[in-house]
CSV table of C-alpha atoms and ligand atoms in Angstrom, one decimal:
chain,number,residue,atom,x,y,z
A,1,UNK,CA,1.9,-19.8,-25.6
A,2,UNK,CA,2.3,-17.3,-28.3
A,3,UNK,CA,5.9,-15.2,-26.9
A,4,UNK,CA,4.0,-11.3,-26.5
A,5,UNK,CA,5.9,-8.2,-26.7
A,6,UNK,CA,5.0,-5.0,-25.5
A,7,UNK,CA,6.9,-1.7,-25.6
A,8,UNK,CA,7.5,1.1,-22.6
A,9,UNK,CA,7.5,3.6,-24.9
A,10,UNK,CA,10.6,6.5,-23.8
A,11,UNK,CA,11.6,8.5,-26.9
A,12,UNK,CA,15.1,7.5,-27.6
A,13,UNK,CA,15.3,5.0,-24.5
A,14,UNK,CA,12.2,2.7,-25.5
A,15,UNK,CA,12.5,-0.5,-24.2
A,16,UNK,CA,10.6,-4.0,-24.7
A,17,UNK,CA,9.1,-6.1,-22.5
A,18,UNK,CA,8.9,-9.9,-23.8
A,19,UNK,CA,6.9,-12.2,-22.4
A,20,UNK,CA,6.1,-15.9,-22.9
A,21,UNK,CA,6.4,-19.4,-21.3
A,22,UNK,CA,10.0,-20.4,-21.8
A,23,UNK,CA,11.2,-17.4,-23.7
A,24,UNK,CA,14.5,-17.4,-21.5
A,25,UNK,CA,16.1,-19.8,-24.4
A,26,UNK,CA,15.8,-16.8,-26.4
A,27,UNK,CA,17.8,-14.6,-24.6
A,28,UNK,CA,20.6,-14.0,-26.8
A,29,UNK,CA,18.6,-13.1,-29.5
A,30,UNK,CA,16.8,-10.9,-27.9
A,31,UNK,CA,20.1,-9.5,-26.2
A,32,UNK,CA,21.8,-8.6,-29.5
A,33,UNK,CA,18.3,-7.5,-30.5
A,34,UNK,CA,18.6,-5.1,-27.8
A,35,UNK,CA,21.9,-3.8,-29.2
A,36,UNK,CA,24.3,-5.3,-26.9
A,37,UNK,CA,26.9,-7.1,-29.3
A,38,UNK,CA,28.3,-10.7,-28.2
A,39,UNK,CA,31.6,-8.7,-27.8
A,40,UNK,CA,30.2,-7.3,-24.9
A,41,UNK,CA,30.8,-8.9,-21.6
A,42,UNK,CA,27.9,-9.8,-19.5
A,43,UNK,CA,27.6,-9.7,-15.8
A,44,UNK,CA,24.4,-12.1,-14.5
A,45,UNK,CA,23.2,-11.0,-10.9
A,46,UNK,CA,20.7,-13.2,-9.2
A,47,UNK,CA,20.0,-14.8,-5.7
A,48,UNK,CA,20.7,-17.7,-3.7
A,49,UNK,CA,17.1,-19.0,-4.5
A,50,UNK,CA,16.6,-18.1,-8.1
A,51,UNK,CA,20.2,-19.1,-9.0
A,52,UNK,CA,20.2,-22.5,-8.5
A,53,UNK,CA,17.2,-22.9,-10.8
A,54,UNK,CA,17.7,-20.4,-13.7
A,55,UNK,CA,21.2,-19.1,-13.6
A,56,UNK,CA,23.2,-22.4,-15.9
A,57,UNK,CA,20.5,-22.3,-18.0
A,58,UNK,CA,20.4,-18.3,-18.8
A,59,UNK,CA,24.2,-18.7,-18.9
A,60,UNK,CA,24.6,-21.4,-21.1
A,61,UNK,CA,22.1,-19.8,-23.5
A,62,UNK,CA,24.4,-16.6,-23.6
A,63,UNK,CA,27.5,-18.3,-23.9
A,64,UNK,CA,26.5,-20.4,-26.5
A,65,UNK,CA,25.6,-17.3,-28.6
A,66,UNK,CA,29.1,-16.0,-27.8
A,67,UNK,CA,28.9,-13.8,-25.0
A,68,UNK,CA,30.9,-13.8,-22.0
A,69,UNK,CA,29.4,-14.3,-18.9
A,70,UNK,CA,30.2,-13.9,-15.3
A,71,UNK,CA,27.7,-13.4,-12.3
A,72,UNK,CA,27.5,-12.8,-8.9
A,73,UNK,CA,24.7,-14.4,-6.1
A,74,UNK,CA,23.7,-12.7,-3.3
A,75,UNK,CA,21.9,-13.9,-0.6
A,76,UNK,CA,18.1,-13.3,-1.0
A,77,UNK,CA,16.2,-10.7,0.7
A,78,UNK,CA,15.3,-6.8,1.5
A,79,UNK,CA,18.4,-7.2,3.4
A,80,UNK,CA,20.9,-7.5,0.2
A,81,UNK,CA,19.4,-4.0,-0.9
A,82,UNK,CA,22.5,-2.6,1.4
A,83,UNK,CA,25.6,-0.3,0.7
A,84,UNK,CA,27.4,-3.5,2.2
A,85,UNK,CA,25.8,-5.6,-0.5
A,86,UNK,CA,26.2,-3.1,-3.3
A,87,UNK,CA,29.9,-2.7,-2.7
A,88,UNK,CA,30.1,-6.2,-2.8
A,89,UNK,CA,28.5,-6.5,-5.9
A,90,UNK,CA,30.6,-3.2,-7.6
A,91,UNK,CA,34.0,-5.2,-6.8
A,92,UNK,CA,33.1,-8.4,-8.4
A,93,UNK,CA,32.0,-6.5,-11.2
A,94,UNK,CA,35.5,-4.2,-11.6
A,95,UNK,CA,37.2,-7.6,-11.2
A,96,UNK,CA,35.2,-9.3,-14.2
A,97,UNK,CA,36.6,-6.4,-16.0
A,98,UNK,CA,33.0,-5.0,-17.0
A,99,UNK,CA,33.8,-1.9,-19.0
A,100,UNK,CA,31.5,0.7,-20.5
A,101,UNK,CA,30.3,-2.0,-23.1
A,102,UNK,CA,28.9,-4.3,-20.9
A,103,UNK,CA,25.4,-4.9,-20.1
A,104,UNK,CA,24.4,-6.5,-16.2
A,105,UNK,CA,21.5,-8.4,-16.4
A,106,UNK,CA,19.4,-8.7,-13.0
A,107,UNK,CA,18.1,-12.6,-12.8
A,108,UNK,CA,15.5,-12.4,-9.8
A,109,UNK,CA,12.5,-10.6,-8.3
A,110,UNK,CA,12.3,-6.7,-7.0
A,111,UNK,CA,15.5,-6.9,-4.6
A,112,UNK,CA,17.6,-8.4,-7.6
A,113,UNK,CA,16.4,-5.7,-10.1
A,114,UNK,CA,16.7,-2.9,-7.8
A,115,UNK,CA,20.0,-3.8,-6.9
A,116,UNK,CA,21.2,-4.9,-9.8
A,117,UNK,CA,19.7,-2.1,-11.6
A,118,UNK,CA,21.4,0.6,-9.3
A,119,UNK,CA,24.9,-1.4,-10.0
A,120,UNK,CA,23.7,-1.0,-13.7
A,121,UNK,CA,23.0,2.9,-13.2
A,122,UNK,CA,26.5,3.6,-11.2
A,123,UNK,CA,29.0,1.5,-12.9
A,124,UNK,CA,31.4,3.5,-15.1
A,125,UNK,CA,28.2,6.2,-15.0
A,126,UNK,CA,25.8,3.8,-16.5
A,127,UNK,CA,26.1,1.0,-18.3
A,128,UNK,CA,23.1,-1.3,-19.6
A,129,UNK,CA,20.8,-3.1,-17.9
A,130,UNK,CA,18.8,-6.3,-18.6
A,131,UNK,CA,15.8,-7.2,-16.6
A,132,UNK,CA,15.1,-10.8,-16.0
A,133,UNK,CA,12.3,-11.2,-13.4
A,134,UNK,CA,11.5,-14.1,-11.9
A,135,UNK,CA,8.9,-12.9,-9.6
A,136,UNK,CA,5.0,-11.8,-10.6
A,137,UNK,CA,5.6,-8.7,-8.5
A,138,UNK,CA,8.4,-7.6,-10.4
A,139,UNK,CA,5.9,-6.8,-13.0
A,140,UNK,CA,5.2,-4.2,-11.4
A,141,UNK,CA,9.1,-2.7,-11.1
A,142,UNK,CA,10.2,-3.9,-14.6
A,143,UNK,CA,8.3,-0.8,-15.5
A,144,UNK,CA,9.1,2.9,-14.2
A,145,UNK,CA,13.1,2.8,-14.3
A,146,UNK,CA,13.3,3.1,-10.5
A,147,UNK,CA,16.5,1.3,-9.3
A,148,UNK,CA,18.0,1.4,-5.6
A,149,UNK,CA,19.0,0.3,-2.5
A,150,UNK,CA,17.9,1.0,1.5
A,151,UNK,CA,19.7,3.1,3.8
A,152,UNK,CA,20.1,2.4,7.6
A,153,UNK,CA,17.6,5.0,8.3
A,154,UNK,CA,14.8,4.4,5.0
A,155,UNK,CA,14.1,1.8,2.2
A,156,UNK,CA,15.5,3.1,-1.2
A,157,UNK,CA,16.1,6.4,-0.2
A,158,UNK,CA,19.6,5.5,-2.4
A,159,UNK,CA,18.8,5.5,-6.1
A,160,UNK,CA,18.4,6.6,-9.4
A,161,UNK,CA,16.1,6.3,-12.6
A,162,UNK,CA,17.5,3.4,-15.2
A,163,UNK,CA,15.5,2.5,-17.8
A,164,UNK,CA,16.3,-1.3,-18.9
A,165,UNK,CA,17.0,-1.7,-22.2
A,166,UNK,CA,14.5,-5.2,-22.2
A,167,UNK,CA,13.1,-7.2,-19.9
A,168,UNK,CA,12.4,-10.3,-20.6
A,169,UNK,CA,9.7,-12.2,-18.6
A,170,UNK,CA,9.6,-15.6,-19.0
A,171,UNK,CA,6.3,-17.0,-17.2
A,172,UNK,CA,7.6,-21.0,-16.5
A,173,UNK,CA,10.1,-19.1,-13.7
A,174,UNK,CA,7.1,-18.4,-11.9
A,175,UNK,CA,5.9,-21.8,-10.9
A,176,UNK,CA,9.0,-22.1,-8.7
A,177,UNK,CA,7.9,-19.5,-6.3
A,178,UNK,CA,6.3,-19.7,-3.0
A,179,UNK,CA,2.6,-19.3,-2.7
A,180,UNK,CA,2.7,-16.3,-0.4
A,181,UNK,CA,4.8,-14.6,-3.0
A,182,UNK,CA,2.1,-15.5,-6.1
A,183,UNK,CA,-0.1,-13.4,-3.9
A,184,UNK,CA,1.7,-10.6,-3.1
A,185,UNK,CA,2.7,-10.2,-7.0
A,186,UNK,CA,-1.4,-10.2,-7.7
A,187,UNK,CA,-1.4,-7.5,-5.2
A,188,UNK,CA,0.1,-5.2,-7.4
A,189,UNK,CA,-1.7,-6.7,-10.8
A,190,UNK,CA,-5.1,-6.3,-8.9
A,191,UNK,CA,-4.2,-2.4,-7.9
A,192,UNK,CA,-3.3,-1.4,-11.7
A,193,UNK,CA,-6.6,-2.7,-12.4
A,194,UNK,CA,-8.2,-0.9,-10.0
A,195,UNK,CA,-6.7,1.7,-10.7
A,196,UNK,CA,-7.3,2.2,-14.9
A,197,UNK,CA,-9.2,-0.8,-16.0
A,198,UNK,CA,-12.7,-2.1,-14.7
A,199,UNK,CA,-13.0,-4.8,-17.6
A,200,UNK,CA,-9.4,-5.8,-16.7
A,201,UNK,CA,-10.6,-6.4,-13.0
A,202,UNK,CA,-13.7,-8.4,-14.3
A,203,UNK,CA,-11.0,-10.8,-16.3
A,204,UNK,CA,-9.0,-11.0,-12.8
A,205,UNK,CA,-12.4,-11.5,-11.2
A,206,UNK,CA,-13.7,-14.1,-13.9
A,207,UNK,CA,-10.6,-16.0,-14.2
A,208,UNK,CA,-9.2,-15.9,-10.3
A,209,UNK,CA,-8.7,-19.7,-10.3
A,210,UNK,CA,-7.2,-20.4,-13.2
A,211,UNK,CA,-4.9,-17.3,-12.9
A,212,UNK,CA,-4.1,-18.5,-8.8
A,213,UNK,CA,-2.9,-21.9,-10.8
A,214,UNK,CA,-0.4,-20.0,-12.7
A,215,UNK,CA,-2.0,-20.7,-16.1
A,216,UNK,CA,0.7,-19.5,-18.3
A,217,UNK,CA,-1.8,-18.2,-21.3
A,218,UNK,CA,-3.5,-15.9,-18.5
A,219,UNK,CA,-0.5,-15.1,-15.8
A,220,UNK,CA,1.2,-13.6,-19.3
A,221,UNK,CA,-1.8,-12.0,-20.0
A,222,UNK,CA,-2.6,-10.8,-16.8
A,223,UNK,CA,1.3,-9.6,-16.5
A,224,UNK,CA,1.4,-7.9,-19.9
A,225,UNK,CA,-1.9,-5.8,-19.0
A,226,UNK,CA,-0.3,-5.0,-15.5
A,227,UNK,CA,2.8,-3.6,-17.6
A,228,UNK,CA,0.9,-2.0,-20.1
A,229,UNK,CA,-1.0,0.3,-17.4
A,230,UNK,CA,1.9,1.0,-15.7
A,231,UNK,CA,3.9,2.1,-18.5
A,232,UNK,CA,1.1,4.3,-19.7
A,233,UNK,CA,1.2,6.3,-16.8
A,234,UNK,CA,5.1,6.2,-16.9
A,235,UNK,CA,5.5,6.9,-20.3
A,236,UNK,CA,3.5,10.6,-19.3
A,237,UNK,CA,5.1,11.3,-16.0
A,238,UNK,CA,8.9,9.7,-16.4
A,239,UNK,CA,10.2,11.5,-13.5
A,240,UNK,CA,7.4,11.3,-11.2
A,241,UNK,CA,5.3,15.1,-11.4
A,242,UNK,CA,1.7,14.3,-11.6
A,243,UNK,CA,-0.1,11.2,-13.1
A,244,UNK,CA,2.9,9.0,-11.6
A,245,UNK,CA,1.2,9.5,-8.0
A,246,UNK,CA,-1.6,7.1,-9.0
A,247,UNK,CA,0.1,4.1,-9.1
A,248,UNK,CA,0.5,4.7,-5.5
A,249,UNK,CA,-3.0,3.3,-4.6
A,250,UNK,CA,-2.7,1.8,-1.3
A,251,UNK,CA,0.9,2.6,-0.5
A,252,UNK,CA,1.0,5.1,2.2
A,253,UNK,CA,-0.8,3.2,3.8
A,254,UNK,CA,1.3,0.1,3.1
A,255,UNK,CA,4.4,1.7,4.0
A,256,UNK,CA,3.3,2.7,7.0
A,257,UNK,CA,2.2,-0.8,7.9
A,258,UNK,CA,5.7,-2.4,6.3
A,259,UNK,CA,7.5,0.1,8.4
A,260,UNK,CA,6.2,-0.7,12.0
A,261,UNK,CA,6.3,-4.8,11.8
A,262,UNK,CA,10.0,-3.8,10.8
A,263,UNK,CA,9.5,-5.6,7.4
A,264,UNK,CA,9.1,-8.3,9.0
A,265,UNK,CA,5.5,-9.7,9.4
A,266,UNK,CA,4.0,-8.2,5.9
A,267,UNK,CA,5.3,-8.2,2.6
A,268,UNK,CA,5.0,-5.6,0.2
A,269,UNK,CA,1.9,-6.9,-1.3
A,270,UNK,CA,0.2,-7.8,1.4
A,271,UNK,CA,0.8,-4.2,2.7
A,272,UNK,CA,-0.9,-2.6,0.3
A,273,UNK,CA,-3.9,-5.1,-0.1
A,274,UNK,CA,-5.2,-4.1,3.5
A,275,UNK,CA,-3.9,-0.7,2.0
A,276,UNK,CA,-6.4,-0.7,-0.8
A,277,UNK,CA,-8.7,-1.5,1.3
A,278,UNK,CA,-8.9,1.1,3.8
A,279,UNK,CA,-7.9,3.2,1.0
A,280,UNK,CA,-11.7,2.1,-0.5
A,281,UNK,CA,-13.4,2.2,3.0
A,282,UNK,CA,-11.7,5.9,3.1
A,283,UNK,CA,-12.7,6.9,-0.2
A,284,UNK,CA,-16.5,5.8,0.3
A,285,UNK,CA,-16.8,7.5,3.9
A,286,UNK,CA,-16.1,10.7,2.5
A,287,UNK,CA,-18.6,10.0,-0.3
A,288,UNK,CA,-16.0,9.5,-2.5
A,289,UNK,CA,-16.5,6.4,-4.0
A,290,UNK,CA,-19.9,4.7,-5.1
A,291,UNK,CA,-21.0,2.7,-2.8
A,292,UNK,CA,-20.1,-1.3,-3.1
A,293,UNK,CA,-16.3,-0.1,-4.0
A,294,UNK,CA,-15.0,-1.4,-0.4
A,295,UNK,CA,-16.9,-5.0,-0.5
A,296,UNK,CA,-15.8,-5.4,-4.2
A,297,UNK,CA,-12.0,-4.8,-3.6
A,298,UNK,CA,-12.0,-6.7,-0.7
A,299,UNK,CA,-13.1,-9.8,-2.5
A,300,UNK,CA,-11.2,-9.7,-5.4
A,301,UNK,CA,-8.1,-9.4,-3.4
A,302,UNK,CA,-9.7,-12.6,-1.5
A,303,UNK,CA,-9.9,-14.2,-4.5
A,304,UNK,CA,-6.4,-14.5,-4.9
A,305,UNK,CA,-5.3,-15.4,-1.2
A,306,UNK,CA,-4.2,-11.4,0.0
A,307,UNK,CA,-5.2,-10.3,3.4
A,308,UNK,CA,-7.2,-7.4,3.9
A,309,UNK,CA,-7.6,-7.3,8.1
A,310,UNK,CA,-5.8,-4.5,10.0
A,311,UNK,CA,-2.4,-6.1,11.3
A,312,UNK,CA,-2.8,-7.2,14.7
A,313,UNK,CA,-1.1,-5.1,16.7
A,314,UNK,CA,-0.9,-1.7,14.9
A,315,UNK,CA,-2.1,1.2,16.6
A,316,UNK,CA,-4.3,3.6,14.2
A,317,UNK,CA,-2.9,6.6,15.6
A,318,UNK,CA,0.8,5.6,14.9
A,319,UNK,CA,-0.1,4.1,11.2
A,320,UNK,CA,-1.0,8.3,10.7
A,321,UNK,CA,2.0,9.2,12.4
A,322,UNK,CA,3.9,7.5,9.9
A,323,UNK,CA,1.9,8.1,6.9
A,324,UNK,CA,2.7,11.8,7.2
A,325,UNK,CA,6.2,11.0,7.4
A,326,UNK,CA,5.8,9.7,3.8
A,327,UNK,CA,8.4,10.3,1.2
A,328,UNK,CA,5.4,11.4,-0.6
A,329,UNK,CA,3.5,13.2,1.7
A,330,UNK,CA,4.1,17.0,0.8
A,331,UNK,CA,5.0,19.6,3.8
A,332,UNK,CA,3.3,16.9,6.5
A,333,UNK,CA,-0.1,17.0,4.0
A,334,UNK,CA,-1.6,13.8,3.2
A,335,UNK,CA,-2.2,13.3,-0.1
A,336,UNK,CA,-3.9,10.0,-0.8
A,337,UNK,CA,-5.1,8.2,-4.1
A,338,UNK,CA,-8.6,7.2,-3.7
A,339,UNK,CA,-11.3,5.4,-5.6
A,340,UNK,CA,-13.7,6.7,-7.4
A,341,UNK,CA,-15.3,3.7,-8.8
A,342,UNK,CA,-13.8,0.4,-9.7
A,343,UNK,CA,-10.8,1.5,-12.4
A,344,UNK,CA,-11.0,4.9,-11.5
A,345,UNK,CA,-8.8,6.4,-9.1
A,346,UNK,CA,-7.8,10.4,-8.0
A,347,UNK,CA,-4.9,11.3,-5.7
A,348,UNK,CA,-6.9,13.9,-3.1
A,349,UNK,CA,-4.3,16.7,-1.7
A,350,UNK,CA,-6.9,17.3,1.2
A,351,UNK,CA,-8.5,14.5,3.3
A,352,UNK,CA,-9.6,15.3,6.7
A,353,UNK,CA,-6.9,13.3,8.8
A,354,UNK,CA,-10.0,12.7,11.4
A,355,UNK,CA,-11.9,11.0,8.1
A,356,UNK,CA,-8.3,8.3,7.6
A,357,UNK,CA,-8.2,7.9,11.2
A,358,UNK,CA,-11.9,6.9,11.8
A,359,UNK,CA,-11.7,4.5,9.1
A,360,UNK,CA,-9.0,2.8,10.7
A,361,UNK,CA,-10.1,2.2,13.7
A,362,UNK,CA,-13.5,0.9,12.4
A,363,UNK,CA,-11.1,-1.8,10.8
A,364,UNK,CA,-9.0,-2.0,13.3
A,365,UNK,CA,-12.3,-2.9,15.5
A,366,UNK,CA,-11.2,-0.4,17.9
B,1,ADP,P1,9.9,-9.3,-5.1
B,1,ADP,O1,10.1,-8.0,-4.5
B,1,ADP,O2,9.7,-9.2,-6.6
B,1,ADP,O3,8.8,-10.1,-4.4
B,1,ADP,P2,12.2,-10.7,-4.0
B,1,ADP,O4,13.5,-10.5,-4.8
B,1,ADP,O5,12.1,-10.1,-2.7
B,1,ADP,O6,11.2,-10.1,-5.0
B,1,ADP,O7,11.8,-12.2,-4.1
B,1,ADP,C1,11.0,-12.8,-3.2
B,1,ADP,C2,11.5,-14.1,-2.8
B,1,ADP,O8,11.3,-15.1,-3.8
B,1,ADP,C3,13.0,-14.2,-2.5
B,1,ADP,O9,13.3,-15.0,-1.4
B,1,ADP,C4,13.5,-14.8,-3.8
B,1,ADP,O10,14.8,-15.4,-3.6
B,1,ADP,C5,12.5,-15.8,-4.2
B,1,ADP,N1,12.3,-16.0,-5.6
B,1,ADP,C6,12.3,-15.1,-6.6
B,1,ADP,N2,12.0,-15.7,-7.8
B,1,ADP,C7,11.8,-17.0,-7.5
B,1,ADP,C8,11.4,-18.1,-8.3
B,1,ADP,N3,11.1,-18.0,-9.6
B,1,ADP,N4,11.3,-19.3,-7.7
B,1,ADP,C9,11.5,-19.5,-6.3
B,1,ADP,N5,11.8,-18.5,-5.5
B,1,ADP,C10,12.0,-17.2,-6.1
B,2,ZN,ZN1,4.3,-1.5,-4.8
């Protein structure tokens, strides 16, 4: 497949995001095309999972090209997104001897990135930053410039904005990953669909099966239109004012569900497809939405293996609870981004918390 760039377009801190089956073998290139010089010393952080699969080969690419490169693995999991982790991680790098000149490149999905990202942002005050996902969801978070890691009391409430200075996404990593993780990174394709692009979710709708198989024409494709909306929306809202809000489309309520099973029995993306969801059933209950905006969501999220049943378990009444503890939730007001129609979403400052309630519990069968 044809390598595809696109940019995230930042005034002076633009950035590309390359994508293509097997680009990885033309990482230092693309390095020194990002302005880091082979004099630089590089600093590889990746996971006990992705490393024994990707790290030689990223390294031996680099180092052929004449950079130095040292690396760190941490163990996989939310659970490395920790102030133990992160000092960890800060030593090894002061005893590389990374200086202001060095770049850290993160070799792994979401916890990688946002880890390594942070390390990137704190280090000597900022140094620069490399994203290397190997994960469909970290589409999604190669995009925005949001790095961190989780506090004892609250996921990322430790972080800062970093904007990579590339990402490079190479689409063969992905066949390597578990099934349950494919889905959870559609998740989060399917919602910037829903939430700027109807023809978009009629090409994920059309081409479910071929895109499930990890078809590496479409999966770039599919990835480089994901990016593209998000970075639209970024690119007008950097620091997260207005338009930014959008691309919160079934998170409050997916937080809240991620929160009560303790992170434990639902991922990220399959949070927010049952999010979506009641966020659709919300939306047309209040006569929101069009009508056939719940039943379409639903099966396109279906389509690609995402659950969209109310956890077993959760009580309605403390899924609100928490959803007004929100990070986003604005002096204990629920705000919430609804449909309008397929592609076409609003964040709503006002909805009756009797209208979200009801909904749930008609889901929840209660
Ligand atoms: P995300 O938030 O992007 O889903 P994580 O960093 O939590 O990312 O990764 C999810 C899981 O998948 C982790 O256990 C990670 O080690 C593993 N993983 C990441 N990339 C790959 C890959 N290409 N092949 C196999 N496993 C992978
Ligand atoms: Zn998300």
């Amino acid at each position: 497949m044809a390598v595809e760039t696109l940019y995230v377009e930042l005034g002076e801190r633009t950035y590309p995001i390359v994508i293509g089956d097997g680009v990885m073998q033309q990482v230092a290139a693309l390095v020194q095309d990002a302005g880091i010089s082979p004099t630089s010393r590089l600093f590889v952080i990746s996971d006990e999972n992705v490393s024994p699969r990707y790290l030689q080969p990223l390294k031996q690419a680099l180092e052929t090209a004449g950079y130095r490169v040292a690396d760190c693995v941490i163990p996989p999991g939310e659970q490395s997104k920790s102030l133990a982790v992160y000092e960890q991680v800060l030593t090894r790098a002061i005893e590389a001897g990374l200086d202001r000149k060095s770049a850290i490149l993160a070799l792994g999905g979401g916890v990688v990135g946002d880890l390594a990202g942070f390390v990137a942002a704190t280090y000597m005050r900022g140094i620069a930053f490399v994203q290397v996902p190997t994960t469909l969801l970290a589409h999604d978070s190669s995009v925005g410039g949001k790095v961190g890691i989780n506090h004892p009391l609250g996921k990322n409430l430790i972080g800062a904005f970093h904007q990579p200075r590339l990402v490079l996404y190479d689409t063969a990593a992905l066949r390597t990953l578990p099934e349950r993780e494919v889905a959870a990174g559609f998740a989060e394709v399917i919602k910037h669909g829903l939430i700027a692009d109807a023809s978009f979710v009629d090409w994920l709708e059309e081409h479910a099966a071929s895109l499930w198989q990890l078809d590496a024409e479409r999966v770039g494709r599919a990835i480089r239109r994901g990016c593209a909306i998000k970075a639209a929306i970024v690119s007008a809202d950097e620091t997260e004012q207005g338009q930014r809000a959008l691309l919160n489309l079934g998170h409050t309520f997916g937080h809240a569900f991620e929160a009560l099973c303790e992170y434990a029995v639902l991922n990220h993306g399959e949070a927010i497809s049952i999010g979506m969801c009641l966020a659709a059933k919300v939306a047309e209950r209040i006569g929101f939405a069009e009508a056939g905006v719940y039943a379409r969501t639903k099966r396109l999220l279906h389509l690609f293996h995402l659950p969209t049943d109310w956890p077993d378990g959760l009580e309605p009444e403390a899924v609100l609870d928490v959803m007004k503890r929100d990070k986003k939730a604005v002096g204990g007001k629920l705000a919430l981004v609804l449909p309008r129609a397929i592609g076409k979403v609003e964040l709503v400052k006002d909805v009756d918390e009797q209208e979200i309630l009801t909904a749930m519990k008609k889901e929840a069968g209660a």
